[in-house]
C-alpha positions as CSV (number, residue, x, y, z in Angstrom):
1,X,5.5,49.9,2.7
2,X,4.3,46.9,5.3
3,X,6.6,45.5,7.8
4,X,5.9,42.4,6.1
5,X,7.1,43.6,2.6
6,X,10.1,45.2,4.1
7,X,11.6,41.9,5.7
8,X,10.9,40.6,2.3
9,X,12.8,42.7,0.4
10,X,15.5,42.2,3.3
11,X,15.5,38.8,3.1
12,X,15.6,38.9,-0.6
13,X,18.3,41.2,-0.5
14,X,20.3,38.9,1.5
15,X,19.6,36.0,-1.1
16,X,21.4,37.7,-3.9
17,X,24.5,38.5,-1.8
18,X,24.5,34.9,-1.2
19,X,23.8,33.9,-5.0
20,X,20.1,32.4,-4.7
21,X,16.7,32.4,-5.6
22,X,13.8,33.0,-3.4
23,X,12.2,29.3,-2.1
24,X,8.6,28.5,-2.2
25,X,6.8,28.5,0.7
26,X,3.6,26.5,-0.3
27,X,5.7,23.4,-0.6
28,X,2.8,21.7,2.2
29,X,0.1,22.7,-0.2
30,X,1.1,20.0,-2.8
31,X,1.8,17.6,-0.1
32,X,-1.7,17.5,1.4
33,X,-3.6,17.6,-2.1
34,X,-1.1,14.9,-3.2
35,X,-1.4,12.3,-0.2
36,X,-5.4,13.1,-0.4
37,X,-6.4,12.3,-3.8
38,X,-3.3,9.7,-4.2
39,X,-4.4,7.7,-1.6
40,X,-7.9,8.0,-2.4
41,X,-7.3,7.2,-6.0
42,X,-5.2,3.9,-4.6
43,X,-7.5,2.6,-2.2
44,X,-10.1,3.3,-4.7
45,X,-8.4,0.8,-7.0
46,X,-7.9,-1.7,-4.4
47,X,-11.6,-1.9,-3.8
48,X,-12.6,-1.8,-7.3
49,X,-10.2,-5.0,-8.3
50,X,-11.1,-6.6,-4.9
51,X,-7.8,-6.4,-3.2
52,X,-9.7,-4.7,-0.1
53,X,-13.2,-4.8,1.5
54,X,-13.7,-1.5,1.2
55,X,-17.3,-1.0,-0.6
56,X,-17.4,3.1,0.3
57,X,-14.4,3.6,-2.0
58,X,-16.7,2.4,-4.9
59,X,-18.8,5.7,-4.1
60,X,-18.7,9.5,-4.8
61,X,-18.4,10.1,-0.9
62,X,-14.4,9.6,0.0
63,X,-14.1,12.2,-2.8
64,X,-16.4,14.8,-1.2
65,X,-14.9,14.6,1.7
66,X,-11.5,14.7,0.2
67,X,-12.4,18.2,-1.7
68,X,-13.7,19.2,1.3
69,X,-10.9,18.6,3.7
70,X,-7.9,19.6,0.9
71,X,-9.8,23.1,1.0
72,X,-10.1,23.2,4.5
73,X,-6.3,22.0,5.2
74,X,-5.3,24.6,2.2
75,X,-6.8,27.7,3.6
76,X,-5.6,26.9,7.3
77,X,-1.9,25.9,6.1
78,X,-1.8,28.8,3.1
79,X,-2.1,31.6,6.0
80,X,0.4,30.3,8.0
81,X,2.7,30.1,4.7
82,X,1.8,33.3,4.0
83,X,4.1,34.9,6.8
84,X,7.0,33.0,6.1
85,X,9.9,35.0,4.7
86,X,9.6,35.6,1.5
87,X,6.1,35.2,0.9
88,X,5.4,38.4,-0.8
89,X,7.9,38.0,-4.1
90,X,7.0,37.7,-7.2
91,X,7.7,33.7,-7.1
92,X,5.8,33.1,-4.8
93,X,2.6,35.5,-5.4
94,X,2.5,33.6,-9.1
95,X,2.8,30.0,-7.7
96,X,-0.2,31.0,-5.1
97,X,-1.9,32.4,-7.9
98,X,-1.7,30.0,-10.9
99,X,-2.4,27.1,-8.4
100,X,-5.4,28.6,-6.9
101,X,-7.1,29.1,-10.2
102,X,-6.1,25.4,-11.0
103,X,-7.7,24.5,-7.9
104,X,-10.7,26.3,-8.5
105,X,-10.9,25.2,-12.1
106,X,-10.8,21.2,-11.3
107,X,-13.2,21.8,-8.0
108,X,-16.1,23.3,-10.5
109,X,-15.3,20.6,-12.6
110,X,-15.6,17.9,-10.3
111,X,-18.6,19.5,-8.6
112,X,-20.3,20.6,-12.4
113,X,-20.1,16.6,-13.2
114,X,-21.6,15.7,-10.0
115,X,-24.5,17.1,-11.9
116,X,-24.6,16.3,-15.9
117,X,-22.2,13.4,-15.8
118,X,-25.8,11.0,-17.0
119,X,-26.8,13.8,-19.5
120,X,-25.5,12.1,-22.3
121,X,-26.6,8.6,-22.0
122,X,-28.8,8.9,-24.7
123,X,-26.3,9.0,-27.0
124,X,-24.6,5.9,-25.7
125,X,-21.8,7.7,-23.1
126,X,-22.0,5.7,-19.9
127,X,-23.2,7.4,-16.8
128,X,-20.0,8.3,-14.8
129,X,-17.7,7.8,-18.1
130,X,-16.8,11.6,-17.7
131,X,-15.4,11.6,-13.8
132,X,-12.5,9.6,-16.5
133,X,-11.8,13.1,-16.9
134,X,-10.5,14.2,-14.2
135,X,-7.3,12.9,-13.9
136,X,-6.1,13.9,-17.8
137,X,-7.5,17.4,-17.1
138,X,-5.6,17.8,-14.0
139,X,-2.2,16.3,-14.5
140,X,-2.5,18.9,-18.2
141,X,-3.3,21.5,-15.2
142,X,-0.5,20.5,-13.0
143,X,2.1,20.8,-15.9
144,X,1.1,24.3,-17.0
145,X,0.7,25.3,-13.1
146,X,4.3,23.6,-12.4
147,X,5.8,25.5,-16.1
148,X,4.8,29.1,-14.7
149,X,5.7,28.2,-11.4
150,X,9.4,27.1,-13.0
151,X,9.5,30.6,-15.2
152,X,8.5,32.5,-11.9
153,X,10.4,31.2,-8.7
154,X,13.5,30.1,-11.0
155,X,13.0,26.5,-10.1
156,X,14.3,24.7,-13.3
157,X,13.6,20.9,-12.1
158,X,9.8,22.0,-11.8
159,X,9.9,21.8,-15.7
160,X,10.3,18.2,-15.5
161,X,7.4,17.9,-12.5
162,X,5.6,19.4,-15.5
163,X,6.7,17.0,-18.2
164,X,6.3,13.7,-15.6
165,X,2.5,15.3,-15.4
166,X,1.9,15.8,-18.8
167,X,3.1,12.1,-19.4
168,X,0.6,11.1,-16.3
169,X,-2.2,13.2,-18.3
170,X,-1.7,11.1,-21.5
171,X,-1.6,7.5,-19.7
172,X,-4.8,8.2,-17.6
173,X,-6.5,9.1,-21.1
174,X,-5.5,6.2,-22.8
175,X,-6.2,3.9,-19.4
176,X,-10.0,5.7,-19.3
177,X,-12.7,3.3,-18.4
178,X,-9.9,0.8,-17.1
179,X,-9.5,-0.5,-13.9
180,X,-5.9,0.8,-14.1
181,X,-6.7,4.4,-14.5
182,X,-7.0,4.9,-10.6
183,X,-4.1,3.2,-9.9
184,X,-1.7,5.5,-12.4
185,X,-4.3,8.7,-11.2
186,X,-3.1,7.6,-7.6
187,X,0.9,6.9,-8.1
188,X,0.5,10.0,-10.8
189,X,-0.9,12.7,-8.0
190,X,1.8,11.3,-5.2
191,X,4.8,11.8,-7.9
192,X,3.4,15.0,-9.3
193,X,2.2,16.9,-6.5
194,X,3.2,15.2,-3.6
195,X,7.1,15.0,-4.0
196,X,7.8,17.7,-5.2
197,X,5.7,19.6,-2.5
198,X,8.0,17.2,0.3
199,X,10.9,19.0,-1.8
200,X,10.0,22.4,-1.7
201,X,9.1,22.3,2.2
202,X,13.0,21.0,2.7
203,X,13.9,23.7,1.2
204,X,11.9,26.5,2.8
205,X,12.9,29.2,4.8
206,X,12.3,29.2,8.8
207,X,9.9,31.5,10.3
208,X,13.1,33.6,11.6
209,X,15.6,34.5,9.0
């Protein structure tokens, strides 16, 4: 058995004396892929309605960089989380999990359309009509990530991060193709991922327990 799974198992032990459930400790995780594409998404919209001068928000590029800097931020920030107490439980070893491969899943995505998203103009779909796509796919992804994560850490007001996403998920379908659909992909990401990530980092363990 590791040191670091000992102090664990100490520190979950010393949870149930007290009567509570292990915290999350990936709480930053959602707060840096929230603020990213949220604000992206927002200032997006500005520029597309004209509210701001800002003609590189009409292009693909404040999106690569976004993936690329989430990522970067999210492997830097996920090994520091990953020696906080409690790391190791079940809770938290499913939350990492199921929102890695939701991470993964809407990355390809992104980076598949990059590449086919003008195959289908022939039969009348408009170039980058599929990047509408993105934002019903994910907040569907963020509700069944946030539903596990809920079953597994014992978080019960994650179930209604899940329900607020799946709501988010139907409005940006309907608002596809609109200039809107940024704007509710933007407040939908901050609500959805963001918050709730501010949440869970109140609520996390310090390095010394």
């Amino acid at each position: 058995m590791t040191d670091d799974i000992r102090d664990d198992l100490a520190y979950v032990k010393a949870l149930a004396e007290e009567g509570r459930d292990t915290p999350l400790v990936n709480g930053v995780i959602y707060v840096i892929w929230g603020l990213l594409i949220g604000l992206v998404s927002l200032l997006s919209y500005a520029a597309n309605v004209g509210w701001l001068a800002l003609g590189v928000f009409n292009s693909i590029w404040p999106w690569v960089v976004v993936f690329a800097l989430g990522w970067a931020l999210s492997m830097y920030f996920g090994g520091r989380s990953g020696v906080k107490p409690g790391a190791s439980t079940l809770g938290n070893r499913t939350a990492n999990a199921v929102w890695l491969g939701v991470g993964i899943f809407i990355t390809g995505f992104w980076i598949t359309l990059m590449f086919v998203h003008d195959n289908f103009t022939t039969i009348g779909v408009p170039a980058y009509f599929l990047y509408g796509l993105m934002f019903p796919i994910s907040f569907g992804l963020y509700g069944v990530a946030f539903f596990a994560t809920a079953t597994a850490a014992r978080i019960a007001w994650l179930r209604w991060v899940a329900v607020l996403a799946w709501i988010f998920a139907a409005l940006s379908l309907v608002l596809m193709g609109s200039a809107q659909y940024l704007l509710v992909g933007g407040i939908g990401t901050l609500l959805c991922a963001a918050l709730p990530g501010v949440i869970l980092m109140r609520n996390e363990p310090s390095e010394i327990v």
